[in-house]
Coordinates of C-alpha atoms in Angstrom, one line a residue:
M1 CA 0.0 0.0 0.0
A2 CA 2.8 2.4 0.8
G3 CA 4.3 1.9 -2.6
A4 CA 0.9 2.4 -4.3
S5 CA 0.4 5.6 -2.4
A6 CA 3.8 6.9 -3.5
V7 CA 2.9 6.1 -7.1
L8 CA -0.4 8.0 -6.8
L9 CA 1.4 11.0 -5.4
D10 CA 3.6 11.0 -8.5
P11 CA 2.9 8.2 -11.1
R12 CA 6.1 9.1 -13.0
R13 CA 8.3 8.0 -10.1
S14 CA 9.1 4.4 -9.0
P15 CA 7.9 3.4 -5.5
P16 CA 10.7 4.1 -3.0
T17 CA 12.4 1.1 -1.5
A18 CA 13.9 0.7 2.0
A19 CA 17.4 1.0 0.4
T20 CA 16.6 4.3 -1.3
A21 CA 18.2 7.3 0.2
L22 CA 15.6 10.1 -0.2
D23 CA 16.5 13.8 0.2
G24 CA 14.6 17.0 0.0
V25 CA 11.3 17.0 -1.8
D26 CA 11.5 13.3 -2.4
A27 CA 11.6 12.6 1.3
L28 CA 8.6 14.8 1.9
R29 CA 6.8 13.0 -0.9
A30 CA 7.5 9.7 0.8
A31 CA 6.4 11.1 4.2
L32 CA 3.1 12.2 2.7
A33 CA 2.6 8.8 1.1
H34 CA 3.1 7.1 4.4
Y35 CA 0.7 9.2 6.4
H36 CA -1.6 6.3 7.3
Q37 CA 1.3 4.4 9.0
R38 CA 1.8 4.6 12.8
P39 CA 4.7 6.7 13.9
A40 CA 8.0 5.0 14.1
R41 CA 8.3 6.0 17.7
T42 CA 6.2 7.9 20.2
V43 CA 7.5 11.4 20.9
P44 CA 6.1 13.3 23.9
A45 CA 3.7 16.1 22.8
A46 CA 5.8 18.8 24.5
E47 CA 8.9 17.8 22.5
V48 CA 6.9 17.7 19.3
G49 CA 5.6 21.2 20.1
R50 CA 9.1 22.5 20.5
H51 CA 10.0 21.0 17.1
V52 CA 6.9 22.6 15.5
A53 CA 7.8 26.0 17.0
H54 CA 11.4 25.6 15.7
A55 CA 10.0 24.7 12.3
W56 CA 7.9 27.9 12.2
L57 CA 11.0 29.9 13.0
S58 CA 13.0 28.2 10.3
Y59 CA 10.2 28.9 7.8
Q60 CA 9.9 32.5 8.7
H61 CA 13.7 32.9 8.3
A62 CA 13.5 31.1 5.0
H63 CA 15.7 28.2 6.1
Y64 CA 14.1 25.9 3.6
A65 CA 16.9 23.4 3.2
H66 CA 16.9 22.8 6.9
L67 CA 13.1 22.3 6.9
L68 CA 13.3 19.8 4.1
R69 CA 15.5 17.7 6.2
A70 CA 13.4 18.1 9.3
L71 CA 9.8 17.9 8.1
P72 CA 9.5 14.2 7.3
A73 CA 10.4 13.2 10.9
L74 CA 8.2 16.0 12.2
L75 CA 5.2 14.8 10.3
D76 CA 5.8 11.3 11.6
A77 CA 6.0 12.5 15.2
A78 CA 3.1 14.9 15.0
H79 CA 0.6 12.2 14.2
T80 CA 0.1 11.7 17.9
S81 CA -1.6 15.1 18.3
A82 CA -4.0 16.7 15.9
G83 CA -3.2 20.1 17.4
L84 CA 0.4 19.7 16.3
L85 CA -0.3 17.8 13.1
V86 CA -2.2 20.8 11.6
P87 CA 0.7 23.3 11.9
A88 CA 3.1 20.6 10.7
Y89 CA 1.1 20.1 7.6
R90 CA 0.7 23.8 7.1
I91 CA 4.5 24.4 7.3
T92 CA 5.0 21.5 4.8
A93 CA 2.5 23.0 2.4
S94 CA 4.0 26.5 2.7
V95 CA 7.5 25.2 2.0
L96 CA 6.4 23.2 -1.0
V97 CA 4.7 26.2 -2.5
K98 CA 8.0 28.2 -2.1
L99 CA 9.9 25.3 -3.8
G100 CA 7.5 25.2 -6.8
E101 CA 5.7 22.0 -5.8
P102 CA 2.1 23.2 -5.6
D103 CA 0.5 19.8 -6.2
L104 CA 2.3 18.3 -3.2
A105 CA 1.5 21.5 -1.3
W106 CA -2.2 21.2 -1.9
L107 CA -2.0 17.6 -0.7
A108 CA -0.3 18.6 2.6
A109 CA -2.8 21.5 3.0
D110 CA -5.7 19.2 2.5
R111 CA -4.3 16.9 5.1
A112 CA -4.1 19.9 7.5
V113 CA -7.8 20.6 6.9
A114 CA -8.7 16.9 7.6
A115 CA -6.7 17.0 10.8
A116 CA -8.4 20.2 11.9
T117 CA -11.9 18.7 11.9
G118 CA -13.9 20.1 14.8
D119 CA -11.6 23.1 15.4
P120 CA -12.8 26.2 13.4
I121 CA -9.7 28.2 14.0
R122 CA -7.3 25.5 13.1
A123 CA -9.5 24.7 10.1
G124 CA -9.2 28.3 9.1
T125 CA -5.4 28.3 9.3
A126 CA -5.4 25.1 7.3
T127 CA -7.6 26.7 4.6
I128 CA -5.0 29.5 4.3
A129 CA -2.5 26.8 3.2
V130 CA -5.1 25.3 0.8
A131 CA -5.8 28.7 -0.8
Q132 CA -2.0 29.4 -1.2
A133 CA -1.5 26.1 -2.9
L134 CA -4.6 26.5 -5.2
R135 CA -3.4 30.0 -6.2
A136 CA 0.1 28.5 -6.9
L137 CA -1.7 26.0 -9.1
G138 CA -3.5 28.7 -11.0
R139 CA -6.8 27.6 -9.5
D140 CA -7.9 31.1 -8.3
R141 CA -11.6 30.5 -8.4
L142 CA -11.3 27.4 -6.2
A143 CA -9.0 29.4 -3.8
L144 CA -11.6 32.2 -3.7
T145 CA -14.4 29.8 -2.9
A146 CA -12.5 27.9 -0.2
S147 CA -11.2 31.1 1.5
V148 CA -14.6 32.8 1.6
A149 CA -16.3 29.7 3.0
A150 CA -13.8 29.5 5.9
V151 CA -14.1 33.2 6.9
G152 CA -17.4 32.8 8.6
T153 CA -16.2 30.0 11.0
A154 CA -12.8 31.4 12.0
A155 CA -13.2 33.3 15.2
D156 CA -9.7 34.8 15.2
D157 CA -9.2 38.2 13.6
G158 CA -5.8 37.3 12.2
V159 CA -7.0 34.1 10.6
R160 CA -10.2 35.7 9.2
G161 CA -8.2 38.6 7.9
T162 CA -5.6 36.4 6.2
L163 CA -8.4 34.3 4.6
L164 CA -10.0 37.5 3.3
L165 CA -6.6 38.5 1.8
Q166 CA -6.2 35.1 0.2
A167 CA -9.7 35.4 -1.2
A168 CA -8.9 38.9 -2.5
M169 CA -5.8 37.9 -4.3
A170 CA -7.6 35.0 -5.8
A171 CA -10.4 37.3 -7.0
A172 CA -7.8 39.5 -8.6
G173 CA -6.3 36.5 -10.2
C174 CA -9.8 35.9 -11.7
G175 CA -9.8 39.5 -13.0
D176 CA -12.5 40.6 -10.5
G177 CA -10.9 43.8 -9.2
R178 CA -14.1 45.1 -7.6
R179 CA -14.5 42.0 -5.4
A180 CA -10.8 42.0 -4.6
D181 CA -11.0 45.6 -3.4
D182 CA -14.1 44.8 -1.3
L183 CA -12.4 41.8 0.4
I184 CA -9.2 43.7 1.1
D185 CA -11.3 46.6 2.6
H186 CA -12.9 44.1 5.0
A187 CA -9.5 42.7 5.9
A188 CA -8.2 46.2 6.5
A189 CA -11.0 46.8 9.1
L190 CA -9.8 43.7 10.9
A191 CA -6.2 44.7 10.6
D192 CA -6.9 48.0 12.3
R193 CA -7.9 46.0 15.4
C194 CA -4.7 44.0 15.4
T195 CA -2.6 46.4 17.5
G196 CA -0.4 43.8 19.3
T197 CA 2.7 41.9 18.1
D198 CA 1.4 38.4 19.1
D199 CA 0.8 36.1 16.2
P200 CA -0.3 32.8 17.7
H201 CA -1.4 31.3 14.4
H202 CA 1.5 32.4 12.3
T203 CA -0.4 34.5 9.8
A204 CA 1.7 37.7 9.9
F205 CA -1.6 39.5 9.5
G206 CA -1.8 43.3 10.0
P207 CA -1.9 46.6 8.1
T208 CA 1.3 45.8 6.2
A209 CA -0.1 42.4 5.0
V210 CA -3.1 44.3 3.8
E211 CA -0.9 46.7 1.7
L212 CA 1.0 43.7 0.3
A213 CA -2.3 42.2 -0.8
R214 CA -3.2 45.4 -2.5
F215 CA 0.1 45.2 -4.3
V216 CA -0.5 41.6 -5.5
S217 CA -4.0 42.5 -6.5
A218 CA -2.7 45.4 -8.6
L219 CA -0.2 43.1 -10.3
H220 CA -2.8 40.6 -11.2
L221 CA -5.1 43.3 -12.6
G222 CA -2.3 44.9 -14.6
D223 CA -2.4 48.2 -12.7
A224 CA 1.4 49.0 -12.6
A225 CA 0.9 52.5 -11.2
Q226 CA -1.0 51.2 -8.2
A227 CA 1.5 48.3 -7.8
V228 CA 4.5 50.6 -7.7
Y229 CA 2.7 53.0 -5.2
R230 CA 1.8 50.1 -2.9
H231 CA 5.2 48.6 -3.1
E232 CA 7.0 51.8 -2.2
K233 CA 4.5 52.6 0.6
V234 CA 5.2 49.2 2.2
V235 CA 9.0 49.1 1.9
R236 CA 9.3 52.7 3.3
G237 CA 7.0 51.9 6.2
D238 CA 8.1 51.3 9.8
D239 CA 6.5 47.9 9.8
W240 CA 8.3 46.5 6.8
H241 CA 11.2 45.0 8.7
Q242 CA 8.8 43.5 11.3
L243 CA 7.5 41.1 8.7
P244 CA 9.1 37.6 8.6
A245 CA 12.0 37.3 6.2
E246 CA 10.2 34.9 4.0
H247 CA 7.3 37.3 3.7
R248 CA 9.6 40.1 2.6
A249 CA 11.5 37.9 0.3
A250 CA 8.3 36.7 -1.4
H251 CA 7.2 40.3 -2.0
L252 CA 10.5 41.4 -3.4
L253 CA 10.5 38.3 -5.7
A254 CA 7.0 39.2 -6.8
I255 CA 8.0 42.7 -7.8
G256 CA 11.3 41.5 -9.1
R257 CA 9.7 39.5 -11.9
P258 CA 8.1 42.4 -13.8
A259 CA 10.9 44.7 -12.8
G260 CA 13.5 42.2 -14.1
A261 CA 11.6 41.9 -17.4
A262 CA 11.5 45.7 -17.6
R263 CA 15.1 46.0 -16.9
R264 CA 16.0 43.6 -19.6
L265 CA 13.9 45.6 -22.0
Y266 CA 15.5 48.8 -20.9
E267 CA 19.0 47.4 -21.4
A268 CA 18.1 46.0 -24.8
S269 CA 16.8 49.5 -25.8
C270 CA 20.2 50.9 -25.0
L271 CA 21.7 48.9 -27.9
G272 CA 19.6 50.7 -30.5
D273 CA 19.2 54.2 -31.8
D274 CA 15.4 54.2 -31.8
L275 CA 15.1 56.1 -28.6
P276 CA 16.4 59.6 -29.3
N277 CA 17.5 61.9 -26.6
R278 CA 17.7 59.1 -24.1
P279 CA 19.1 60.5 -20.8
P280 CA 22.5 58.9 -19.8
D281 CA 21.2 57.7 -16.4
P282 CA 17.7 56.7 -15.3
V283 CA 15.7 59.4 -13.6
R284 CA 15.4 58.2 -10.0
R285 CA 12.2 60.0 -9.2
T286 CA 9.4 57.5 -8.5
G287 CA 6.0 58.1 -10.0
C288 CA 7.0 61.3 -11.7
R289 CA 5.4 62.5 -14.9
Q290 CA 7.7 63.8 -17.6
S291 CA 6.3 66.1 -20.2
G292 CA 6.1 64.3 -23.5
S293 CA 7.1 60.9 -22.2
P294 CA 4.6 58.3 -23.3
L295 CA 5.7 55.5 -20.9
L296 CA 7.2 54.9 -17.5
L297 CA 9.3 51.8 -16.9
I298 CA 9.8 50.0 -13.6
H299 CA 13.5 49.5 -13.2
P300 CA 15.4 47.9 -10.2
F301 CA 18.4 49.6 -8.7
A302 CA 21.0 48.1 -6.4
S303 CA 20.3 50.4 -3.5
S304 CA 18.6 48.6 -0.6
N305 CA 16.7 51.8 0.2
D306 CA 15.3 52.1 -3.3
P307 CA 14.9 48.5 -4.5
V308 CA 12.5 49.4 -7.3
S309 CA 12.1 52.8 -9.0
V310 CA 10.5 54.3 -12.1
V311 CA 12.6 55.6 -15.0
W312 CA 11.8 57.9 -17.8
F313 CA 11.6 56.7 -21.4
P314 CA 11.5 59.5 -24.0
A315 CA 10.1 57.0 -26.5
A316 CA 9.3 53.3 -26.8
P317 CA 7.6 51.1 -29.3
R318 CA 4.0 50.3 -28.5
Q319 CA 4.8 46.6 -28.5
A320 CA 6.8 47.2 -25.4
Y321 CA 3.7 48.2 -23.5
V322 CA 1.9 45.1 -24.7
M323 CA 4.8 42.9 -23.6
G324 CA 5.1 44.6 -20.2
G325 CA 1.5 44.8 -19.1
F326 CA 2.4 45.7 -15.5
A327 CA 6.1 46.5 -16.2
L328 CA 5.3 49.5 -18.5
F329 CA 2.5 51.9 -18.1
D330 CA 1.3 55.2 -19.5
A331 CA 2.8 58.2 -17.8
G332 CA -0.5 60.1 -18.0
R333 CA -2.5 57.6 -15.9

């Protein structure tokens, strides 16, 4: 049965044998395939709890290689307690999303939901992981449905707010900007009540998370001006460095993709003569409107205080705007 489960998890792979040395994602795949087996040894709940807490810290500090080594044993040990199994599966799902394994992430998240039966708050936290995995799979409508359904049962403001943000980003992924804005506004009202620093359910929810969701929504909807505005508002805010490292890194990667494409386009344009009167250096004034300039280009700089800025283009082919979408936008907007 264990071999059959492994094949179902990935039919392209041969069932692991006892002699197979599994590392990384393969080890997690095997651990998820063997979920129905009894733990190899019984670990006291207090010890498992310490390992879960350490796993959260490792995740928040983006120590993914360490987590990959630790999670199979943690999943095995956590089966003795549903209260610890839910966060163990959540961490597993979150790491797998980061590593580009959304199918396995969805499986782990679904296991978290099953383990949370009868506990609305834990079920809500598990649904956050489900929504993240579904969004990574491109299943935004399913992520929207799952998140909205869980909002009404989660009694914790941080969990409810995070579910609303997941729903909003999924709505934006579906092209429904009005619904995305409405969901984020509801989350913002909850964020205003989160004045403390406690985060018992590891959601990192608060006003900064709300602004980051507005940024993601703008990216999905192709509103570059709004995306740049939200990004710069966040990274210049006092709470930016209070976010977990993995959260900040995910945001910078998100804006780095369109900015990187724009940068390559900018550098390519420097090789031709089709842009007359091009200034020797990019104008480092964010959001400025230059008279006569048809386009603004998101362009990353090395400065840690100015990770992404907007540069002036005196001219550019219209195809560049079509290619860029959210990398290039009209200066007159």
